[in-house]
Short mmCIF file of C-alpha atoms in Angstrom, two decimals:
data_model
loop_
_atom_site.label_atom_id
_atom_site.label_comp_id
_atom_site.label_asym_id
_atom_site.label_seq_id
_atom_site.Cartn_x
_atom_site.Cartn_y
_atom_site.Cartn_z
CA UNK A 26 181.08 74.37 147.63
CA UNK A 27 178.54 71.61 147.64
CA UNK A 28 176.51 74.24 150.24
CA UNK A 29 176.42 76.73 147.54
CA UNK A 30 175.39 74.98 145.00
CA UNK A 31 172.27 73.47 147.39
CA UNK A 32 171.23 77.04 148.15
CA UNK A 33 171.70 77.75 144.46
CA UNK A 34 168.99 74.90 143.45
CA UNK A 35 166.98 75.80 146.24
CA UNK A 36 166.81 79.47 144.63
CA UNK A 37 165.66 78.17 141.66
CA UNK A 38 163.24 75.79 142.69
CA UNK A 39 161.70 78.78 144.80
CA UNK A 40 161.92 81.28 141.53
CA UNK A 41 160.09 78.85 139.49
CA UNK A 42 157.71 78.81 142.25
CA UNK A 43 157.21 82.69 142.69
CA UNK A 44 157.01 82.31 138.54
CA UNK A 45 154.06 79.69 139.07
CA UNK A 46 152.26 82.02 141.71
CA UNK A 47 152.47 84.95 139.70
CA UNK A 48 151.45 83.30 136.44
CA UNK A 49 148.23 82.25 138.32
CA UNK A 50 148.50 85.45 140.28
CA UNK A 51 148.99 88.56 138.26
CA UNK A 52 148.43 87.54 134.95
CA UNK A 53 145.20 86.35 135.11
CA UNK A 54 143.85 89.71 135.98
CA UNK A 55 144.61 91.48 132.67
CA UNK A 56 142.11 88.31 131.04
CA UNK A 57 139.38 88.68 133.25
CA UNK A 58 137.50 91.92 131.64
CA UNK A 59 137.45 89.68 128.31
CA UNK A 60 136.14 86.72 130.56
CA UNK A 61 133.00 89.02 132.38
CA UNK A 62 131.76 90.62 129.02
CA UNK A 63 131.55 86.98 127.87
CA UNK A 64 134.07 87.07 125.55
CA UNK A 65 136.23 84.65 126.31
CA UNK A 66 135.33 81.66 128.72
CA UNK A 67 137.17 81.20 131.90
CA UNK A 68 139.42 77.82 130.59
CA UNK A 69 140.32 79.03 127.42
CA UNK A 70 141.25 82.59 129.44
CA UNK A 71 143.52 81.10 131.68
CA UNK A 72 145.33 78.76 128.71
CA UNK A 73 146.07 81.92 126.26
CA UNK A 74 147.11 83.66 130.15
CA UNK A 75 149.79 80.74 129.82
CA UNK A 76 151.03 80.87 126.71
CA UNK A 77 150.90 84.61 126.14
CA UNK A 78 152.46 85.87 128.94
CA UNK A 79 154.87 83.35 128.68
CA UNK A 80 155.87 84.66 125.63
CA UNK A 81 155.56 88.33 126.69
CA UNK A 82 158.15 87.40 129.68
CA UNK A 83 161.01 86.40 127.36
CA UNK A 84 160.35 89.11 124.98
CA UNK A 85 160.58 91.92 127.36
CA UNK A 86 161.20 90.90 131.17
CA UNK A 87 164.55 91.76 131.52
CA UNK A 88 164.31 95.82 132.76
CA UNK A 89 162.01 94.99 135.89
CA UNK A 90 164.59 91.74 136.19
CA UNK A 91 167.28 94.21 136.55
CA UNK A 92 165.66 96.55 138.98
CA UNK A 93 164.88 93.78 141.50
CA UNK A 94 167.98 91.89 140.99
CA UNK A 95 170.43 95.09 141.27
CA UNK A 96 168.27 98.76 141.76
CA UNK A 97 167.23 98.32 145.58
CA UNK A 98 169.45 97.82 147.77
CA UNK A 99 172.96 99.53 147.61
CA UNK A 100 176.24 98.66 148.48
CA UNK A 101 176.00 94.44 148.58
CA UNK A 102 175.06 91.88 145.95
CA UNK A 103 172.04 89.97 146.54
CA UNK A 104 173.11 86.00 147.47
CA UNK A 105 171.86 83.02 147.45
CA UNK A 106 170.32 82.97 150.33
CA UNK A 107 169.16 86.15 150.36
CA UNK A 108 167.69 85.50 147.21
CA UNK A 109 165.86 82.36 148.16
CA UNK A 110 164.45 84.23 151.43
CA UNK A 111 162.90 86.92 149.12
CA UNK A 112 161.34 84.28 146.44
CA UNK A 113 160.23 81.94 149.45
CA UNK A 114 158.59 85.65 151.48
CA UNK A 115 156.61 86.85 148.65
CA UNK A 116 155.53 83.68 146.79
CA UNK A 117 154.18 82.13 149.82
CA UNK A 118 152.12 85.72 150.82
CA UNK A 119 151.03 85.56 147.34
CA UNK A 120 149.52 81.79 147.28
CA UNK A 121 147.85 82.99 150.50
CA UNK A 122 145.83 85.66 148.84
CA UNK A 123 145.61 83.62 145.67
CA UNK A 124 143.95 81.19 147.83
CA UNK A 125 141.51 83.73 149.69
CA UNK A 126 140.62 85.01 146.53
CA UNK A 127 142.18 88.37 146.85
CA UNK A 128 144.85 89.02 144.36
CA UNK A 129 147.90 90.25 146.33
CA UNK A 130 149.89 92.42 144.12
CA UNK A 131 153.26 90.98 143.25
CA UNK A 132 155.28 94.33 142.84
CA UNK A 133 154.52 94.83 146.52
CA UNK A 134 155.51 92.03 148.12
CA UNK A 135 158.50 91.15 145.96
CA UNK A 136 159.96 94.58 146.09
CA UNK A 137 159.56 94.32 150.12
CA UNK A 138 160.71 90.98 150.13
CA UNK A 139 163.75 91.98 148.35
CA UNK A 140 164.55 95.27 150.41
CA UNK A 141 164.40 92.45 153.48
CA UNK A 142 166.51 90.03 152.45
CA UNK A 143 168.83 93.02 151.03
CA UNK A 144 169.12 94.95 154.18
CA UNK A 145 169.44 92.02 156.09
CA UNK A 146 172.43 90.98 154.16
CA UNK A 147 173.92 94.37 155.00
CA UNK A 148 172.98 96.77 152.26
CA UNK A 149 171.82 100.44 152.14
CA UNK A 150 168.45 102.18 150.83
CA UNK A 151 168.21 103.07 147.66
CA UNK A 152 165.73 106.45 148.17
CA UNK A 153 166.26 107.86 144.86
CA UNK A 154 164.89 104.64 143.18
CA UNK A 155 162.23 104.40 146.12
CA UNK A 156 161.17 107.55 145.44
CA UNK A 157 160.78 107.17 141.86
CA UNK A 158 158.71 103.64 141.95
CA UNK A 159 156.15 104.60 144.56
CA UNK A 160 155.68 108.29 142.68
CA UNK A 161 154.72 105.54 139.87
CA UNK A 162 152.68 103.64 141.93
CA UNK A 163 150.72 106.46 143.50
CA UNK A 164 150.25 107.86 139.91
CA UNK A 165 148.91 104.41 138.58
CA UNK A 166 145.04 104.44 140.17
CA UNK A 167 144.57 107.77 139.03
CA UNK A 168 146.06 107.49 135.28
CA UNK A 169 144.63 104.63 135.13
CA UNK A 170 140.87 105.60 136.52
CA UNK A 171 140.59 108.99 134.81
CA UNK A 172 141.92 106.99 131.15
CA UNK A 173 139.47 104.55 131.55
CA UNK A 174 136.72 106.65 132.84
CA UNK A 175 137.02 108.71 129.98
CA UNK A 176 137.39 106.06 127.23
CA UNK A 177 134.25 104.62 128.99
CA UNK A 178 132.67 107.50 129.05
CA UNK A 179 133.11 107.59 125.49
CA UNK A 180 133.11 104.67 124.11
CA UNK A 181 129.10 104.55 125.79
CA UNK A 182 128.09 107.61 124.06
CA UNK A 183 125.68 107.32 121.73
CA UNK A 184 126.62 110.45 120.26
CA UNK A 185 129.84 109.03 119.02
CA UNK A 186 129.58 106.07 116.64
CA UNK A 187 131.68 102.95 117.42
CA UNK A 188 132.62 101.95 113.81
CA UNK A 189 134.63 105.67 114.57
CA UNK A 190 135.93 105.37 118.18
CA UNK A 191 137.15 101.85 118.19
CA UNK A 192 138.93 101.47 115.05
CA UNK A 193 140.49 104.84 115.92
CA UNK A 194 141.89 103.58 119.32
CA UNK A 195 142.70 100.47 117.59
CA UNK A 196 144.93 102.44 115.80
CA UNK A 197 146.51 103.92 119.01
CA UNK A 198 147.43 101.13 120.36
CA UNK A 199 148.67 99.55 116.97
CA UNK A 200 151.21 102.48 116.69
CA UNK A 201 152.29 101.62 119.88
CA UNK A 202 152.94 97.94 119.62
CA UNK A 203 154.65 98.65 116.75
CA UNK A 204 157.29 100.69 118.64
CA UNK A 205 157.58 98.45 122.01
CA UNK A 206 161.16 97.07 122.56
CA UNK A 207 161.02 93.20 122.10
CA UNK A 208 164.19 90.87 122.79
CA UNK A 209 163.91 88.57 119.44
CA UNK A 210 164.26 91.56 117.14
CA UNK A 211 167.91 93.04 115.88
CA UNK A 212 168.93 96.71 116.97
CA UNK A 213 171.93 98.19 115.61
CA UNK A 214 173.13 99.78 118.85
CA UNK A 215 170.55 97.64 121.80
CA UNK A 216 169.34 94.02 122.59
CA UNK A 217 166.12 94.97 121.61
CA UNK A 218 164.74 96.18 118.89
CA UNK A 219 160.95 97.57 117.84
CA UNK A 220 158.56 96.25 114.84
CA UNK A 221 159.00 100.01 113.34
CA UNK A 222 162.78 99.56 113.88
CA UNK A 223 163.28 96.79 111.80
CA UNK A 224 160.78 97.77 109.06
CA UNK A 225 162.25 101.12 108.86
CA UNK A 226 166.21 99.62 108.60
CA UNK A 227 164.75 96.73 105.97
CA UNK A 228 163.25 98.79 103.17
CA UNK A 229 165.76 101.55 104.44
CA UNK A 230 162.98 103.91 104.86
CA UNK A 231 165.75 106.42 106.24
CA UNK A 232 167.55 106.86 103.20
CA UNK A 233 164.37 108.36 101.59
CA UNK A 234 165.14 112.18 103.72
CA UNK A 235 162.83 111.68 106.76
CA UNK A 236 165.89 110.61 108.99
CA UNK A 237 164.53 109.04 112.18
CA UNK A 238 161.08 110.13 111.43
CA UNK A 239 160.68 106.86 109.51
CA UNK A 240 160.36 105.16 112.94
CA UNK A 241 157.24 107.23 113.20
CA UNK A 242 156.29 106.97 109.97
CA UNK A 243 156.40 103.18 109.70
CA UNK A 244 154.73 102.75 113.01
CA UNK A 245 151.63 105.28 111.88
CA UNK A 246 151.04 103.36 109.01
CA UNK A 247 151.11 100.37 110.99
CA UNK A 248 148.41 102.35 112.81
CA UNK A 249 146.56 103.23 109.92
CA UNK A 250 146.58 99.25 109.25
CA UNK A 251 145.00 98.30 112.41
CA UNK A 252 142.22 101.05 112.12
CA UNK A 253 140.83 99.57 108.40
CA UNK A 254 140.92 96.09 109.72
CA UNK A 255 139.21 97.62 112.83
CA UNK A 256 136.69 99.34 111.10
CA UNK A 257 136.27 96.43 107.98
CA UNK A 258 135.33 94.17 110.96
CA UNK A 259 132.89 96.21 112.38
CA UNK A 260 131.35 97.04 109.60
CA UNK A 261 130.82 93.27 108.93
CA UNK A 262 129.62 92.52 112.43
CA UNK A 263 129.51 95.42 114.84
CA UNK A 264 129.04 92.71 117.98
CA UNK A 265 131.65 90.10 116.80
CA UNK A 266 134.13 93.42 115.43
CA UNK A 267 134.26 94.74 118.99
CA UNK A 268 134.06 90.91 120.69
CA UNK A 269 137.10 90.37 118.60
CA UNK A 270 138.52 93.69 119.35
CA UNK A 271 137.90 92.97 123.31
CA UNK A 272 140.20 89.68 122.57
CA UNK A 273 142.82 91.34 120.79
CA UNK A 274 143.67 93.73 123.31
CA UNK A 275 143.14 91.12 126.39
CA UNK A 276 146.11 89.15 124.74
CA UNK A 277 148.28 92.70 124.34
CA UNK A 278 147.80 93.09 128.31
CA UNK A 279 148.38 89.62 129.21
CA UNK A 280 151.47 89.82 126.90
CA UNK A 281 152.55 93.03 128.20
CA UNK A 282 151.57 91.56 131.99
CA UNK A 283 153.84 88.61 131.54
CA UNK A 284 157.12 91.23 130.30
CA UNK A 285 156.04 93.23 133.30
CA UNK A 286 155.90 90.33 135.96
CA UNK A 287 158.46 87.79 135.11
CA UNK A 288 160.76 90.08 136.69
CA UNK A 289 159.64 89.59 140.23
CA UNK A 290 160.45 86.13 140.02
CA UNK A 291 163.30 86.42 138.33
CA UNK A 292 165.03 89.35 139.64
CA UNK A 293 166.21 88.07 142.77
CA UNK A 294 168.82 85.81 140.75
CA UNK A 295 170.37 87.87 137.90
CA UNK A 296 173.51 88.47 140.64
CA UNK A 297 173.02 84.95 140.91
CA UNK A 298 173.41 84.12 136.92
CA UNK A 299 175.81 86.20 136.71
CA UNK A 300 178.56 85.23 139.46
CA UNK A 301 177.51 81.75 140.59
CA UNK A 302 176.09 80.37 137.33
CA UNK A 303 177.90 82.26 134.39
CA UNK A 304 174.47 81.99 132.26
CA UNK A 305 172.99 85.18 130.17
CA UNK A 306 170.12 86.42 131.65
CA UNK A 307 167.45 85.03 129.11
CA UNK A 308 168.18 81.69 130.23
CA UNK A 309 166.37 82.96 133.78
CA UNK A 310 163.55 84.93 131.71
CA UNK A 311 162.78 81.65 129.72
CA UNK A 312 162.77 79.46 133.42
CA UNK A 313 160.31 82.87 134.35
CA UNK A 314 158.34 82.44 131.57
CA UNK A 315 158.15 78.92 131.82
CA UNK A 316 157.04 78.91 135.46
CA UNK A 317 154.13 81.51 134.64
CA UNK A 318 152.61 79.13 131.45
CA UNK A 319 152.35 76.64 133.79
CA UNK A 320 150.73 79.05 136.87
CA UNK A 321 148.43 80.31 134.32
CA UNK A 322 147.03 77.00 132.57
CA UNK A 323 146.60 75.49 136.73
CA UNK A 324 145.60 78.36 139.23
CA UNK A 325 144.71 81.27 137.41
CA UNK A 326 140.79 80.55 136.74
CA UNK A 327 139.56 81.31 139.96
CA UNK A 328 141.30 84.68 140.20
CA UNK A 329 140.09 85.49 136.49
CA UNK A 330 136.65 84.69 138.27
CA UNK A 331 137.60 86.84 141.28
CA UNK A 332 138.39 90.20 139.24
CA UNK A 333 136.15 89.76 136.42
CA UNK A 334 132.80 89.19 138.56
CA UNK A 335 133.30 90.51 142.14
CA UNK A 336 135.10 93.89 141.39
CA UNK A 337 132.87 95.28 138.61
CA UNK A 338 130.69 93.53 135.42
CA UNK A 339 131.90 95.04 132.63
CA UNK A 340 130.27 94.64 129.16
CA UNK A 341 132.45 94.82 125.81
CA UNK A 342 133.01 98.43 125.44
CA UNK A 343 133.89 99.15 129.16
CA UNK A 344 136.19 96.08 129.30
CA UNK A 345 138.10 98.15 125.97
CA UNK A 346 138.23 101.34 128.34
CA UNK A 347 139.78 99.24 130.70
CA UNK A 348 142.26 97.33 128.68
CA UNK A 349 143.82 100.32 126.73
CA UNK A 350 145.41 102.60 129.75
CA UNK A 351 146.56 99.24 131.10
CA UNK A 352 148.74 98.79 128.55
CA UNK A 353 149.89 101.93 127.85
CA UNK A 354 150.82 102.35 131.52
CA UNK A 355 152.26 98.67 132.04
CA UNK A 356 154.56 99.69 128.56
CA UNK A 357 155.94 102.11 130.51
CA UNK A 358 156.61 100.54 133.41
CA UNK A 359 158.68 97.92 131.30
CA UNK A 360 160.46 100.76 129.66
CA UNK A 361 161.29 102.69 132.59
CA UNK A 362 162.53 99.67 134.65
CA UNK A 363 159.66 100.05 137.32
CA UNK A 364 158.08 97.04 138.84
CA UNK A 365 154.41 97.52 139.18
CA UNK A 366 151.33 95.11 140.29
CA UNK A 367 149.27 94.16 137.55
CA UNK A 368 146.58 93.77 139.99
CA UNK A 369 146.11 97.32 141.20
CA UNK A 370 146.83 97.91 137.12
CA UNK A 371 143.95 96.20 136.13
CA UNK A 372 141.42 96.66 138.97
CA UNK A 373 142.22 100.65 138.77
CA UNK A 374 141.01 100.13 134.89
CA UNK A 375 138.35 98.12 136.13
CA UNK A 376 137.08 100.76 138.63
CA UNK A 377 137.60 103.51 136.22
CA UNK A 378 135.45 101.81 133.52
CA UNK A 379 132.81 100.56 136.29
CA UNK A 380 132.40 103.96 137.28
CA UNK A 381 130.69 105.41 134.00
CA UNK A 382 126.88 104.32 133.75
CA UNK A 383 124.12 104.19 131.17
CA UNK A 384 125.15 100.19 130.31
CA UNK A 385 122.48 97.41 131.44
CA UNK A 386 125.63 95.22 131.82
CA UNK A 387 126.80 96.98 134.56
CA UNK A 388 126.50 95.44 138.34
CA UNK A 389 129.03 98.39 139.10
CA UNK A 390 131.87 98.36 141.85
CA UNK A 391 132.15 96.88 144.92
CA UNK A 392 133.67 98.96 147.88
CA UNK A 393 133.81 96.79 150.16
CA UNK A 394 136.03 94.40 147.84
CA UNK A 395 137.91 96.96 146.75
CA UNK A 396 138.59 98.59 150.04
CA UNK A 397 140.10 95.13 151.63
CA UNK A 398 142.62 94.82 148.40
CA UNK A 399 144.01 98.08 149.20
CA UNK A 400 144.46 96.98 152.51
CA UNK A 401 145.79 93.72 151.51
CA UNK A 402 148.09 95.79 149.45
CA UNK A 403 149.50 97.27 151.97
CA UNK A 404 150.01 95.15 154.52
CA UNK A 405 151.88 92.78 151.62
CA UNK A 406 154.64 95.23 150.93
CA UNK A 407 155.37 95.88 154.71
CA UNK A 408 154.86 92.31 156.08
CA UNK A 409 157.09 90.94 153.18
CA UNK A 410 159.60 93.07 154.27
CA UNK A 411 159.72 91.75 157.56
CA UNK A 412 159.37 88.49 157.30
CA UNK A 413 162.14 88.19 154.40
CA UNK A 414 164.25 90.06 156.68
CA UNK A 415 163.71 88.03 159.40
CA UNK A 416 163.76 84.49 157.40
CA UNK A 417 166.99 85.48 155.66
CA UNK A 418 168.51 85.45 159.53
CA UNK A 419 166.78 82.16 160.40
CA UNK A 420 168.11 80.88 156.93
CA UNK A 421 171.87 82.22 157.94
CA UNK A 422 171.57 80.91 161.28
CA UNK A 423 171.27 77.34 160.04
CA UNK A 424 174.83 75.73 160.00
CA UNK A 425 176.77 75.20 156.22
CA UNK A 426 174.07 77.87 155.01
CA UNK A 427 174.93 81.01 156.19
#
C-alpha cells in the first residue's frame, strides 16, 4: 500500500512538473505576437501568460483531460506508474527544447508519451481516435495559414478602412466567447454552461417565441456590443484602439491556450483521481492550472522572445490576423476533445500573417527556423513514444514498483 501511494505522489509531483513546462512552454506562444508588435513587454507578457491561462485551465481543461487520461489506449486503465512514465517522457523532452529555444509542441509528445506508457502496460490502439486527432492536426497549418493570410491580407488593405474591419471581427470573436462552454457557469442538463446560456435562461429570453434561437440572439448582441466599443475606441485613438484590441485578443488565446493545454499534464491522472484518490476531476485541473501560473511567471519569457522575434515580426494588424484563427481553431479543439500543440497553433498563424507584405514592420519568416520545428515536431511525438515505453519497463522492473 505504502508503494502505491509513493508512486501516487511521485505522479503528482511529475504532473505539476509537465504543468510548469507547459505553462512556460505552450502558453507563452499565444502572447508573443502582442509582445513583437510592441504591445505588450516581454515581463508583463509572461505574468498575464500566468494568470490567464491559469484561469482558462480550470474553466475549460477537462475534454483534452479526458482524452489523454481515457481516449488512447484501449482495453487497460492508465496506472500509476504508467502515468508517471508519460509525465516524466514528455516534460523532460519539453524542458529540452524549452531550453534550446525551440518550442516542442506539447500535444505531440504527451500524446506519444501516453500511447508508450499505455501500450506498455498492455493496452490496444485506439485508430479511430488516432485517425481523427492527426486529420486535426494535419488540417491545423493550413486553416490556420489560409485564415490568417487572408485576415492579413485584409486587415493591410488600404482599400478597406480599419475603424470597419476590426470592430467587425471584434464582433466575431465576441459572439463566440459568448457561446464557449466554461466550468463556473450553471447548465440545466451539462457541467458547463455558456455566457449566452445563462443570459438567455436569466431574463428567460426563451419564453418570448424564439425557442433556442435566443442562444443566438443573446450572443449576437453580445457581438454587436463588442463591435461599438471596438469601433468607439478607434475612433478615439486608431493606434491605441487596435494596440488595445491586439491585447484583448492575446489574453482570449492565452486563456483559450491554458483550457487547451492543462490537459496534457493532467490527463495522465484522471484514472488516477478517480480509483486511487476518489477526488473530482477539478481538483487535478486547479493543481494543472496552478502548475502553468507558476511556468508562465518563471520560464516563459525567453520562448515569448523565441516566437515573437525569430519566426516572423509582426506589427499590430498582422499579429490580429494571427490571433483570431488561433482561437477559433484552439475552441474547437477544446470542444471536440482533441489535444493540439499550441505551438504549431500559433506559429501556423504566425506564418500565415508573415506571409502577406506591404507592412514596413515586417522582417518576414524564417525557413530555416521554421523548417527545424517541424522536425523537432516530429521527432517529439515518435521519440516520446519510445522512451515512455521503454521507461515505464525500467520503472516496473524496479522492485515494490512494478
Amino acid at each position: 500500500m505504502s508503494s502505491v501511494i509513493g508512486i501516487v505522489a511521485v505522479a503528482l509531483v511529475a504532473s505539476l512538473f509537465m504543468s510548469f513546462t507547459v505553462g512556460a512552454n505552450s502558453n507563452s506562444a499565444p502572447i508573443a505576437p502582442a509582445v513583437g508588435a510592441n504591445a505588450l513587454s516581454t515581463l508583463r507578457g509572461a505574468l498575464l501568460v500566468g494568470i490567464v491561462a491559469g484561469l482558462g485551465a480550470v474553466a475549460q481543461g477537462g475534454s483534452i483531460s479526458e482524452t489523454i487520461g481515457h481516449g488512447l489506449v484501449t482495453g487497460v486503465t492508465i496506472t500509476p506508474l504508467a502515468a508517471t512514465a508519460t509525465l516524466l517522457t514528455a516534460a523532460t523532452l519539453i524542458t529540452i527544447g524549452n531550453s534550446r529555444g525551440y518550442p516542442i509542441p506539447s500535444a505531440f509528445t504527451v500524446t506519444g508519451a501516453a500511447i508508450g506508457a499505455g501500450v506498455a502496460l498492455g493496452g490496444g490502439f485506439a485508430v479511430v481516435t488516432y485517425a481523427k486527432i492527426l486529420g486535426f492536426w494535419f488540417a491545423i497549418p493550413v486553416v490556420e495559414g489560409v485564415l490568417a493570410y487572408g485576415l492579413a491580407w485584409l486587415l493591410l488593405n488600404e482599400r478597406v478602412s480599419e475603424t470597419l474591419s476590426i470592430p467587425l471581427l471584434a464582433g466575431g470573436v465576441g459572439y463566440a466567447l459568448a457561446n464557449i462552454q466554461l466550468s463556473f457557469l450553471p447548465a440545466p442538463q451539462s457541467t458547463q454552461g455558456s455566457i449566452a446560456g445563462v443570459v438567455t435562461r436569466q431574463f428567460d429570453v426563451a419564453s418570448t417565441g424564439v425557442g433556442e434561437a435566443g442562444v443566438v440572439l443573446v450572443g449576437g448582441v453580445i457581438g454587436l456590443l463588442t463591435i461599438a466599443v471596438v469601433y468607439w475606441q478607434l475612433r478615439r485613438d486608431v493606434t491605441t484602439g487596435i494596440n488595445r484590441m491586439l491585447v484583448a485578443l492575446a489574453l482570449v488565446v492565452v486563456f483559450t491556450s491554458g483550457g487547451s493545454q492543462v490537459g496534457l499534464a493532467t490527463g495522465p491522472l484522471e484514472s488516477v483521481f478517480e480509483s486511487s484518490l476518489g477526488l473530482p476531476s477539478l481538483y487535478l485541473l486547479g493543481l494543472g492550472g496552478f502548475g502553468i501560473l507558476l511556468g508562465g511567471w518563471f520560464r516563459s519569457p525567453r520562448l515569448i522572445q523565441a516566437v515573437a522575434r525569430e519566426y516572423a515580426s509582426l506589427g499590430p494588424k498582422r499579429s490580429i490576423a494571427a490571433f483570431i484563427p488561433a482561437f477559433l481553431v484552439a475552441q474547437a479543439a477544446i470542444t471536440l476533445g482533441y489535444p493540439i500543440s499550441f505551438n504549431k497553433v500559433m506559429i501556423s498563424s504566425i506564418v500565415g500573417a508573415g506571409l502577406v507584405g506591404g507592412s514596413s514592420n515586417s522582417g518576414g519568416v524564417s525557413t530555416a527556423k521554421t523548417g527545424y520545428t517541424v522536425g523537432a515536431w516530429i521527432v517529439s511525438m515518435v521519440g516520446g513514444g519510445a522512451i515512455s515505453f521503454a521507461l515505464y519497463h525500467a520503472l516496473a522492473a524496479v522492485p515494490g514498483l512494478g
